[in-house]
Amino acid sequence: MDANLTITLAATTPEGEWYLGIGDPTVWGWLSTAMYFVTAWLCWRAWRRERAEQGRDRGGLKPEFWAVLGVLVLLLGINKQLDLQTWMTSVARKAAKSEGWYKRRHEVQLVFLAVMGIAGVGGVGVVAWSLRRVWRRYWLGVAGMAALLAYVALRASSFHRLDDVLLRLPVVERFFSRGLESMAVGTVGFAAWWARKTNAEEDGG
């Protein structure tokens, strides 16, 4: 058995069952995981800097934005290798079979994805509204957040096999599985770095 396959099956069996292990042992998987953690660290630094500046009577700062974004990125980075959506789907599948609604599972999946999409759009909308007075300072971070949530929604759709035709196209699959994720995480990281750099320059050092 191929070494990569052996490690991958530590997280997902051929039957789609989940147990604790490494979900994506490839070079790309580890690089993506590192990107998530570095970005979470950058968000933490931006939060800490803005919180300190806020205490010096500087208006127009929303350090809690970076705290929320940092936690989101950190959780997604942890999940990158734990692959917890497999576990959630396995639990849901067993519940569907035991409770007799397995044949209608696609309807339930569609409702779940719709609710998740509405919640994501609503969440981004609430964040954007709360930052409306300081939009120029945070718009890039909000854009990265929106792209990251769009990636999560698309991956959830792919995981539930609701986009088989679209994601069978190699170029499309590669963009959604790698390009969009990298762009989203990179945008958040750059926005956090730029916010801290801007605050330092405005503070004179």
JSON list of C-alpha atoms in Angstrom, two decimals:
[
{"chain": "A", "resi": 1, "resn": "MET", "atom": "CA", "xyz": [0.00, 0.00, 0.00]},
{"chain": "A", "resi": 2, "resn": "ASP", "atom": "CA", "xyz": [1.24, 3.46, -0.88]},
{"chain": "A", "resi": 3, "resn": "ALA", "atom": "CA", "xyz": [2.68, 5.37, 2.11]},
{"chain": "A", "resi": 4, "resn": "ASN", "atom": "CA", "xyz": [0.53, 8.44, 1.52]},
{"chain": "A", "resi": 5, "resn": "LEU", "atom": "CA", "xyz": [-2.60, 6.30, 1.33]},
{"chain": "A", "resi": 6, "resn": "THR", "atom": "CA", "xyz": [-1.69, 4.57, 4.58]},
{"chain": "A", "resi": 7, "resn": "ILE", "atom": "CA", "xyz": [-1.41, 7.88, 6.43]},
{"chain": "A", "resi": 8, "resn": "THR", "atom": "CA", "xyz": [-4.55, 9.25, 4.82]},
{"chain": "A", "resi": 9, "resn": "LEU", "atom": "CA", "xyz": [-6.54, 6.22, 5.95]},
{"chain": "A", "resi": 10, "resn": "ALA", "atom": "CA", "xyz": [-5.56, 7.04, 9.51]},
{"chain": "A", "resi": 11, "resn": "ALA", "atom": "CA", "xyz": [-8.19, 9.75, 9.24]},
{"chain": "A", "resi": 12, "resn": "THR", "atom": "CA", "xyz": [-10.69, 8.26, 6.76]},
{"chain": "A", "resi": 13, "resn": "THR", "atom": "CA", "xyz": [-11.35, 4.60, 5.99]},
{"chain": "A", "resi": 14, "resn": "PRO", "atom": "CA", "xyz": [-12.29, 3.35, 2.50]},
{"chain": "A", "resi": 15, "resn": "GLU", "atom": "CA", "xyz": [-15.91, 3.26, 3.71]},
{"chain": "A", "resi": 16, "resn": "GLY", "atom": "CA", "xyz": [-15.76, 6.97, 4.54]},
{"chain": "A", "resi": 17, "resn": "GLU", "atom": "CA", "xyz": [-15.59, 6.45, 8.31]},
{"chain": "A", "resi": 18, "resn": "TRP", "atom": "CA", "xyz": [-13.52, 8.88, 10.35]},
{"chain": "A", "resi": 19, "resn": "TYR", "atom": "CA", "xyz": [-11.02, 8.32, 13.14]},
{"chain": "A", "resi": 20, "resn": "LEU", "atom": "CA", "xyz": [-8.26, 10.43, 14.58]},
{"chain": "A", "resi": 21, "resn": "GLY", "atom": "CA", "xyz": [-5.35, 10.85, 12.23]},
{"chain": "A", "resi": 22, "resn": "ILE", "atom": "CA", "xyz": [-3.79, 13.03, 9.52]},
{"chain": "A", "resi": 23, "resn": "GLY", "atom": "CA", "xyz": [-6.35, 14.01, 6.89]},
{"chain": "A", "resi": 24, "resn": "ASP", "atom": "CA", "xyz": [-4.02, 15.49, 4.22]},
{"chain": "A", "resi": 25, "resn": "PRO", "atom": "CA", "xyz": [-0.39, 14.34, 4.53]},
{"chain": "A", "resi": 26, "resn": "THR", "atom": "CA", "xyz": [0.68, 15.80, 1.17]},
{"chain": "A", "resi": 27, "resn": "VAL", "atom": "CA", "xyz": [3.15, 18.65, 0.80]},
{"chain": "A", "resi": 28, "resn": "TRP", "atom": "CA", "xyz": [0.28, 20.92, -0.28]},
{"chain": "A", "resi": 29, "resn": "GLY", "atom": "CA", "xyz": [-1.77, 19.86, 2.74]},
{"chain": "A", "resi": 30, "resn": "TRP", "atom": "CA", "xyz": [0.98, 20.75, 5.19]},
{"chain": "A", "resi": 31, "resn": "LEU", "atom": "CA", "xyz": [1.76, 24.04, 3.41]},
{"chain": "A", "resi": 32, "resn": "SER", "atom": "CA", "xyz": [-1.93, 24.99, 3.57]},
{"chain": "A", "resi": 33, "resn": "THR", "atom": "CA", "xyz": [-2.04, 24.10, 7.27]},
{"chain": "A", "resi": 34, "resn": "ALA", "atom": "CA", "xyz": [1.03, 26.25, 7.90]},
{"chain": "A", "resi": 35, "resn": "MET", "atom": "CA", "xyz": [-0.64, 29.14, 6.02]},
{"chain": "A", "resi": 36, "resn": "TYR", "atom": "CA", "xyz": [-3.65, 28.92, 8.32]},
{"chain": "A", "resi": 37, "resn": "PHE", "atom": "CA", "xyz": [-1.53, 29.02, 11.47]},
{"chain": "A", "resi": 38, "resn": "VAL", "atom": "CA", "xyz": [0.69, 31.86, 10.25]},
{"chain": "A", "resi": 39, "resn": "THR", "atom": "CA", "xyz": [-2.42, 33.85, 9.30]},
{"chain": "A", "resi": 40, "resn": "ALA", "atom": "CA", "xyz": [-3.99, 33.20, 12.71]},
{"chain": "A", "resi": 41, "resn": "TRP", "atom": "CA", "xyz": [-0.77, 34.49, 14.30]},
{"chain": "A", "resi": 42, "resn": "LEU", "atom": "CA", "xyz": [-0.87, 37.62, 12.14]},
{"chain": "A", "resi": 43, "resn": "CYS", "atom": "CA", "xyz": [-4.49, 38.21, 13.18]},
{"chain": "A", "resi": 44, "resn": "TRP", "atom": "CA", "xyz": [-3.48, 37.85, 16.83]},
{"chain": "A", "resi": 45, "resn": "ARG", "atom": "CA", "xyz": [-0.70, 40.42, 16.36]},
{"chain": "A", "resi": 46, "resn": "ALA", "atom": "CA", "xyz": [-3.10, 42.83, 14.64]},
{"chain": "A", "resi": 47, "resn": "TRP", "atom": "CA", "xyz": [-5.63, 42.37, 17.47]},
{"chain": "A", "resi": 48, "resn": "ARG", "atom": "CA", "xyz": [-3.01, 42.97, 20.14]},
{"chain": "A", "resi": 49, "resn": "ARG", "atom": "CA", "xyz": [-1.69, 46.10, 18.40]},
{"chain": "A", "resi": 50, "resn": "GLU", "atom": "CA", "xyz": [-5.14, 47.59, 17.86]},
{"chain": "A", "resi": 51, "resn": "ARG", "atom": "CA", "xyz": [-6.22, 46.83, 21.41]},
{"chain": "A", "resi": 52, "resn": "ALA", "atom": "CA", "xyz": [-3.16, 48.69, 22.71]},
{"chain": "A", "resi": 53, "resn": "GLU", "atom": "CA", "xyz": [-3.86, 51.61, 20.37]},
{"chain": "A", "resi": 54, "resn": "GLN", "atom": "CA", "xyz": [-7.52, 51.65, 21.39]},
{"chain": "A", "resi": 55, "resn": "GLY", "atom": "CA", "xyz": [-6.43, 52.14, 24.99]},
{"chain": "A", "resi": 56, "resn": "ARG", "atom": "CA", "xyz": [-4.61, 55.32, 23.95]},
{"chain": "A", "resi": 57, "resn": "ASP", "atom": "CA", "xyz": [-7.84, 57.02, 22.93]},
{"chain": "A", "resi": 58, "resn": "ARG", "atom": "CA", "xyz": [-7.43, 56.27, 19.23]},
{"chain": "A", "resi": 59, "resn": "GLY", "atom": "CA", "xyz": [-10.88, 56.05, 17.68]},
{"chain": "A", "resi": 60, "resn": "GLY", "atom": "CA", "xyz": [-11.95, 54.03, 14.67]},
{"chain": "A", "resi": 61, "resn": "LEU", "atom": "CA", "xyz": [-10.31, 50.78, 15.73]},
{"chain": "A", "resi": 62, "resn": "LYS", "atom": "CA", "xyz": [-12.13, 47.45, 15.97]},
{"chain": "A", "resi": 63, "resn": "PRO", "atom": "CA", "xyz": [-9.62, 44.97, 17.42]},
{"chain": "A", "resi": 64, "resn": "GLU", "atom": "CA", "xyz": [-12.37, 42.42, 18.06]},
{"chain": "A", "resi": 65, "resn": "PHE", "atom": "CA", "xyz": [-12.61, 41.94, 14.28]},
{"chain": "A", "resi": 66, "resn": "TRP", "atom": "CA", "xyz": [-9.12, 40.46, 14.21]},
{"chain": "A", "resi": 67, "resn": "ALA", "atom": "CA", "xyz": [-9.88, 38.32, 17.25]},
{"chain": "A", "resi": 68, "resn": "VAL", "atom": "CA", "xyz": [-12.92, 36.76, 15.58]},
{"chain": "A", "resi": 69, "resn": "LEU", "atom": "CA", "xyz": [-11.11, 36.32, 12.28]},
{"chain": "A", "resi": 70, "resn": "GLY", "atom": "CA", "xyz": [-8.08, 34.81, 13.99]},
{"chain": "A", "resi": 71, "resn": "VAL", "atom": "CA", "xyz": [-10.18, 32.23, 15.85]},
{"chain": "A", "resi": 72, "resn": "LEU", "atom": "CA", "xyz": [-11.98, 31.31, 12.61]},
{"chain": "A", "resi": 73, "resn": "VAL", "atom": "CA", "xyz": [-8.71, 30.82, 10.73]},
{"chain": "A", "resi": 74, "resn": "LEU", "atom": "CA", "xyz": [-7.17, 28.85, 13.62]},
{"chain": "A", "resi": 75, "resn": "LEU", "atom": "CA", "xyz": [-10.14, 26.45, 13.77]},
{"chain": "A", "resi": 76, "resn": "LEU", "atom": "CA", "xyz": [-10.06, 25.94, 10.01]},
{"chain": "A", "resi": 77, "resn": "GLY", "atom": "CA", "xyz": [-6.32, 25.26, 10.20]},
{"chain": "A", "resi": 78, "resn": "ILE", "atom": "CA", "xyz": [-6.82, 22.61, 12.87]},
{"chain": "A", "resi": 79, "resn": "ASN", "atom": "CA", "xyz": [-9.63, 21.05, 10.84]},
{"chain": "A", "resi": 80, "resn": "LYS", "atom": "CA", "xyz": [-7.41, 21.00, 7.73]},
{"chain": "A", "resi": 81, "resn": "GLN", "atom": "CA", "xyz": [-5.73, 17.88, 9.09]},
{"chain": "A", "resi": 82, "resn": "LEU", "atom": "CA", "xyz": [-8.39, 16.50, 11.44]},
{"chain": "A", "resi": 83, "resn": "ASP", "atom": "CA", "xyz": [-11.04, 16.46, 8.67]},
{"chain": "A", "resi": 84, "resn": "LEU", "atom": "CA", "xyz": [-13.89, 16.73, 11.17]},
{"chain": "A", "resi": 85, "resn": "GLN", "atom": "CA", "xyz": [-16.52, 17.11, 8.46]},
{"chain": "A", "resi": 86, "resn": "THR", "atom": "CA", "xyz": [-16.04, 13.39, 7.71]},
{"chain": "A", "resi": 87, "resn": "TRP", "atom": "CA", "xyz": [-16.88, 12.59, 11.32]},
{"chain": "A", "resi": 88, "resn": "MET", "atom": "CA", "xyz": [-19.95, 14.85, 11.23]},
{"chain": "A", "resi": 89, "resn": "THR", "atom": "CA", "xyz": [-21.19, 13.22, 8.03]},
{"chain": "A", "resi": 90, "resn": "SER", "atom": "CA", "xyz": [-20.60, 9.74, 9.46]},
{"chain": "A", "resi": 91, "resn": "VAL", "atom": "CA", "xyz": [-22.65, 10.61, 12.55]},
{"chain": "A", "resi": 92, "resn": "ALA", "atom": "CA", "xyz": [-25.43, 12.10, 10.39]},
{"chain": "A", "resi": 93, "resn": "ARG", "atom": "CA", "xyz": [-25.45, 9.03, 8.11]},
{"chain": "A", "resi": 94, "resn": "LYS", "atom": "CA", "xyz": [-25.85, 6.67, 11.06]},
{"chain": "A", "resi": 95, "resn": "ALA", "atom": "CA", "xyz": [-28.62, 8.83, 12.52]},
{"chain": "A", "resi": 96, "resn": "ALA", "atom": "CA", "xyz": [-30.40, 8.89, 9.14]},
{"chain": "A", "resi": 97, "resn": "LYS", "atom": "CA", "xyz": [-30.30, 5.11, 8.86]},
{"chain": "A", "resi": 98, "resn": "SER", "atom": "CA", "xyz": [-31.41, 4.50, 12.43]},
{"chain": "A", "resi": 99, "resn": "GLU", "atom": "CA", "xyz": [-34.23, 7.06, 12.27]},
{"chain": "A", "resi": 100, "resn": "GLY", "atom": "CA", "xyz": [-35.50, 6.06, 8.83]},
{"chain": "A", "resi": 101, "resn": "TRP", "atom": "CA", "xyz": [-34.85, 9.18, 6.74]},
{"chain": "A", "resi": 102, "resn": "TYR", "atom": "CA", "xyz": [-31.74, 8.00, 4.88]},
{"chain": "A", "resi": 103, "resn": "LYS", "atom": "CA", "xyz": [-33.57, 7.95, 1.50]},
{"chain": "A", "resi": 104, "resn": "ARG", "atom": "CA", "xyz": [-34.31, 11.67, 1.92]},
{"chain": "A", "resi": 105, "resn": "ARG", "atom": "CA", "xyz": [-30.78, 12.56, 2.95]},
{"chain": "A", "resi": 106, "resn": "HIS", "atom": "CA", "xyz": [-30.15, 14.74, -0.12]},
{"chain": "A", "resi": 107, "resn": "GLU", "atom": "CA", "xyz": [-33.05, 16.99, 0.81]},
{"chain": "A", "resi": 108, "resn": "VAL", "atom": "CA", "xyz": [-31.64, 17.34, 4.33]},
{"chain": "A", "resi": 109, "resn": "GLN", "atom": "CA", "xyz": [-28.19, 18.08, 2.90]},
{"chain": "A", "resi": 110, "resn": "LEU", "atom": "CA", "xyz": [-29.60, 20.80, 0.67]},
{"chain": "A", "resi": 111, "resn": "VAL", "atom": "CA", "xyz": [-31.39, 22.39, 3.61]},
{"chain": "A", "resi": 112, "resn": "PHE", "atom": "CA", "xyz": [-28.22, 22.19, 5.71]},
{"chain": "A", "resi": 113, "resn": "LEU", "atom": "CA", "xyz": [-26.12, 23.80, 2.98]},
{"chain": "A", "resi": 114, "resn": "ALA", "atom": "CA", "xyz": [-28.75, 26.50, 2.41]},
{"chain": "A", "resi": 115, "resn": "VAL", "atom": "CA", "xyz": [-28.80, 27.33, 6.12]},
{"chain": "A", "resi": 116, "resn": "MET", "atom": "CA", "xyz": [-25.00, 27.37, 6.23]},
{"chain": "A", "resi": 117, "resn": "GLY", "atom": "CA", "xyz": [-24.90, 29.68, 3.19]},
{"chain": "A", "resi": 118, "resn": "ILE", "atom": "CA", "xyz": [-27.46, 32.06, 4.66]},
{"chain": "A", "resi": 119, "resn": "ALA", "atom": "CA", "xyz": [-25.62, 32.08, 7.98]},
{"chain": "A", "resi": 120, "resn": "GLY", "atom": "CA", "xyz": [-22.31, 32.82, 6.21]},
{"chain": "A", "resi": 121, "resn": "VAL", "atom": "CA", "xyz": [-23.72, 35.66, 4.11]},
{"chain": "A", "resi": 122, "resn": "GLY", "atom": "CA", "xyz": [-25.55, 37.03, 7.14]},
{"chain": "A", "resi": 123, "resn": "GLY", "atom": "CA", "xyz": [-22.41, 36.84, 9.26]},
{"chain": "A", "resi": 124, "resn": "VAL", "atom": "CA", "xyz": [-20.33, 38.72, 6.70]},
{"chain": "A", "resi": 125, "resn": "GLY", "atom": "CA", "xyz": [-23.13, 41.27, 6.38]},
{"chain": "A", "resi": 126, "resn": "VAL", "atom": "CA", "xyz": [-23.25, 41.86, 10.12]},
{"chain": "A", "resi": 127, "resn": "VAL", "atom": "CA", "xyz": [-19.47, 42.25, 10.28]},
{"chain": "A", "resi": 128, "resn": "ALA", "atom": "CA", "xyz": [-19.46, 44.66, 7.31]},
{"chain": "A", "resi": 129, "resn": "TRP", "atom": "CA", "xyz": [-22.26, 46.71, 8.89]},
{"chain": "A", "resi": 130, "resn": "SER", "atom": "CA", "xyz": [-20.43, 46.92, 12.22]},
{"chain": "A", "resi": 131, "resn": "LEU", "atom": "CA", "xyz": [-17.35, 48.22, 10.38]},
{"chain": "A", "resi": 132, "resn": "ARG", "atom": "CA", "xyz": [-19.19, 50.68, 8.11]},
{"chain": "A", "resi": 133, "resn": "ARG", "atom": "CA", "xyz": [-17.68, 53.74, 9.82]},
{"chain": "A", "resi": 134, "resn": "VAL", "atom": "CA", "xyz": [-14.14, 52.42, 9.41]},
{"chain": "A", "resi": 135, "resn": "TRP", "atom": "CA", "xyz": [-14.65, 50.45, 6.21]},
{"chain": "A", "resi": 136, "resn": "ARG", "atom": "CA", "xyz": [-11.49, 51.69, 4.52]},
{"chain": "A", "resi": 137, "resn": "ARG", "atom": "CA", "xyz": [-9.37, 50.20, 7.28]},
{"chain": "A", "resi": 138, "resn": "TYR", "atom": "CA", "xyz": [-10.96, 46.73, 7.31]},
{"chain": "A", "resi": 139, "resn": "TRP", "atom": "CA", "xyz": [-12.42, 46.08, 3.85]},
{"chain": "A", "resi": 140, "resn": "LEU", "atom": "CA", "xyz": [-9.58, 43.77, 2.77]},
{"chain": "A", "resi": 141, "resn": "GLY", "atom": "CA", "xyz": [-9.98, 41.62, 5.88]},
{"chain": "A", "resi": 142, "resn": "VAL", "atom": "CA", "xyz": [-13.73, 41.39, 5.28]},
{"chain": "A", "resi": 143, "resn": "ALA", "atom": "CA", "xyz": [-13.09, 40.38, 1.67]},
{"chain": "A", "resi": 144, "resn": "GLY", "atom": "CA", "xyz": [-10.73, 37.63, 2.82]},
{"chain": "A", "resi": 145, "resn": "MET", "atom": "CA", "xyz": [-13.28, 36.47, 5.37]},
{"chain": "A", "resi": 146, "resn": "ALA", "atom": "CA", "xyz": [-15.99, 36.29, 2.69]},
{"chain": "A", "resi": 147, "resn": "ALA", "atom": "CA", "xyz": [-13.70, 34.32, 0.35]},
{"chain": "A", "resi": 148, "resn": "LEU", "atom": "CA", "xyz": [-12.80, 31.93, 3.16]},
{"chain": "A", "resi": 149, "resn": "LEU", "atom": "CA", "xyz": [-16.46, 31.26, 4.00]},
{"chain": "A", "resi": 150, "resn": "ALA", "atom": "CA", "xyz": [-17.20, 30.78, 0.28]},
{"chain": "A", "resi": 151, "resn": "TYR", "atom": "CA", "xyz": [-14.43, 28.16, 0.15]},
{"chain": "A", "resi": 152, "resn": "VAL", "atom": "CA", "xyz": [-15.87, 26.37, 3.18]},
{"chain": "A", "resi": 153, "resn": "ALA", "atom": "CA", "xyz": [-19.34, 26.34, 1.59]},
{"chain": "A", "resi": 154, "resn": "LEU", "atom": "CA", "xyz": [-17.99, 25.00, -1.71]},
{"chain": "A", "resi": 155, "resn": "ARG", "atom": "CA", "xyz": [-16.02, 22.27, 0.05]},
{"chain": "A", "resi": 156, "resn": "ALA", "atom": "CA", "xyz": [-19.10, 21.29, 2.04]},
{"chain": "A", "resi": 157, "resn": "SER", "atom": "CA", "xyz": [-21.06, 21.08, -1.20]},
{"chain": "A", "resi": 158, "resn": "SER", "atom": "CA", "xyz": [-18.35, 18.93, -2.77]},
{"chain": "A", "resi": 159, "resn": "PHE", "atom": "CA", "xyz": [-18.18, 16.72, 0.31]},
{"chain": "A", "resi": 160, "resn": "HIS", "atom": "CA", "xyz": [-21.92, 16.03, 0.10]},
{"chain": "A", "resi": 161, "resn": "ARG", "atom": "CA", "xyz": [-21.60, 15.19, -3.62]},
{"chain": "A", "resi": 162, "resn": "LEU", "atom": "CA", "xyz": [-23.96, 17.94, -4.72]},
{"chain": "A", "resi": 163, "resn": "ASP", "atom": "CA", "xyz": [-21.65, 19.36, -7.39]},
{"chain": "A", "resi": 164, "resn": "ASP", "atom": "CA", "xyz": [-20.29, 16.22, -9.08]},
{"chain": "A", "resi": 165, "resn": "VAL", "atom": "CA", "xyz": [-20.58, 17.60, -12.62]},
{"chain": "A", "resi": 166, "resn": "LEU", "atom": "CA", "xyz": [-18.84, 20.91, -11.91]},
{"chain": "A", "resi": 167, "resn": "LEU", "atom": "CA", "xyz": [-15.97, 19.56, -9.84]},
{"chain": "A", "resi": 168, "resn": "ARG", "atom": "CA", "xyz": [-15.21, 16.74, -12.25]},
{"chain": "A", "resi": 169, "resn": "LEU", "atom": "CA", "xyz": [-13.55, 19.36, -14.45]},
{"chain": "A", "resi": 170, "resn": "PRO", "atom": "CA", "xyz": [-9.83, 19.28, -13.43]},
{"chain": "A", "resi": 171, "resn": "VAL", "atom": "CA", "xyz": [-9.23, 23.03, -13.81]},
{"chain": "A", "resi": 172, "resn": "VAL", "atom": "CA", "xyz": [-12.35, 23.91, -11.80]},
{"chain": "A", "resi": 173, "resn": "GLU", "atom": "CA", "xyz": [-11.56, 21.35, -9.10]},
{"chain": "A", "resi": 174, "resn": "ARG", "atom": "CA", "xyz": [-7.99, 22.59, -8.77]},
{"chain": "A", "resi": 175, "resn": "PHE", "atom": "CA", "xyz": [-9.12, 26.20, -8.45]},
{"chain": "A", "resi": 176, "resn": "PHE", "atom": "CA", "xyz": [-11.72, 25.48, -5.76]},
{"chain": "A", "resi": 177, "resn": "SER", "atom": "CA", "xyz": [-9.59, 23.05, -3.78]},
{"chain": "A", "resi": 178, "resn": "ARG", "atom": "CA", "xyz": [-6.34, 25.02, -3.91]},
{"chain": "A", "resi": 179, "resn": "GLY", "atom": "CA", "xyz": [-6.61, 28.40, -5.59]},
{"chain": "A", "resi": 180, "resn": "LEU", "atom": "CA", "xyz": [-9.59, 29.78, -3.70]},
{"chain": "A", "resi": 181, "resn": "GLU", "atom": "CA", "xyz": [-8.32, 28.50, -0.36]},
{"chain": "A", "resi": 182, "resn": "SER", "atom": "CA", "xyz": [-4.85, 29.99, -0.85]},
{"chain": "A", "resi": 183, "resn": "MET", "atom": "CA", "xyz": [-6.29, 33.28, -2.07]},
{"chain": "A", "resi": 184, "resn": "ALA", "atom": "CA", "xyz": [-8.67, 33.54, 0.89]},
{"chain": "A", "resi": 185, "resn": "VAL", "atom": "CA", "xyz": [-6.14, 32.67, 3.58]},
{"chain": "A", "resi": 186, "resn": "GLY", "atom": "CA", "xyz": [-3.47, 34.81, 1.92]},
{"chain": "A", "resi": 187, "resn": "THR", "atom": "CA", "xyz": [-5.81, 37.80, 1.74]},
{"chain": "A", "resi": 188, "resn": "VAL", "atom": "CA", "xyz": [-6.67, 37.54, 5.42]},
{"chain": "A", "resi": 189, "resn": "GLY", "atom": "CA", "xyz": [-3.01, 37.22, 6.35]},
{"chain": "A", "resi": 190, "resn": "PHE", "atom": "CA", "xyz": [-1.97, 40.19, 4.23]},
{"chain": "A", "resi": 191, "resn": "ALA", "atom": "CA", "xyz": [-4.84, 42.29, 5.61]},
{"chain": "A", "resi": 192, "resn": "ALA", "atom": "CA", "xyz": [-3.81, 41.49, 9.19]},
{"chain": "A", "resi": 193, "resn": "TRP", "atom": "CA", "xyz": [-0.14, 42.25, 8.45]},
{"chain": "A", "resi": 194, "resn": "TRP", "atom": "CA", "xyz": [-1.04, 45.52, 6.71]},
{"chain": "A", "resi": 195, "resn": "ALA", "atom": "CA", "xyz": [-3.34, 46.59, 9.55]},
{"chain": "A", "resi": 196, "resn": "ARG", "atom": "CA", "xyz": [-0.59, 46.12, 12.12]},
{"chain": "A", "resi": 197, "resn": "LYS", "atom": "CA", "xyz": [1.98, 47.85, 9.88]},
{"chain": "A", "resi": 198, "resn": "THR", "atom": "CA", "xyz": [-0.40, 50.80, 9.34]},
{"chain": "A", "resi": 199, "resn": "ASN", "atom": "CA", "xyz": [-1.07, 51.15, 13.07]},
{"chain": "A", "resi": 200, "resn": "ALA", "atom": "CA", "xyz": [2.66, 51.08, 13.80]},
{"chain": "A", "resi": 201, "resn": "GLU", "atom": "CA", "xyz": [3.35, 53.80, 11.23]},
{"chain": "A", "resi": 202, "resn": "GLU", "atom": "CA", "xyz": [0.51, 55.97, 12.54]},
{"chain": "A", "resi": 203, "resn": "ASP", "atom": "CA", "xyz": [1.89, 55.54, 16.03]},
{"chain": "A", "resi": 204, "resn": "GLY", "atom": "CA", "xyz": [5.34, 56.56, 14.83]},
{"chain": "A", "resi": 205, "resn": "GLY", "atom": "CA", "xyz": [7.14, 53.28, 15.03]}
]
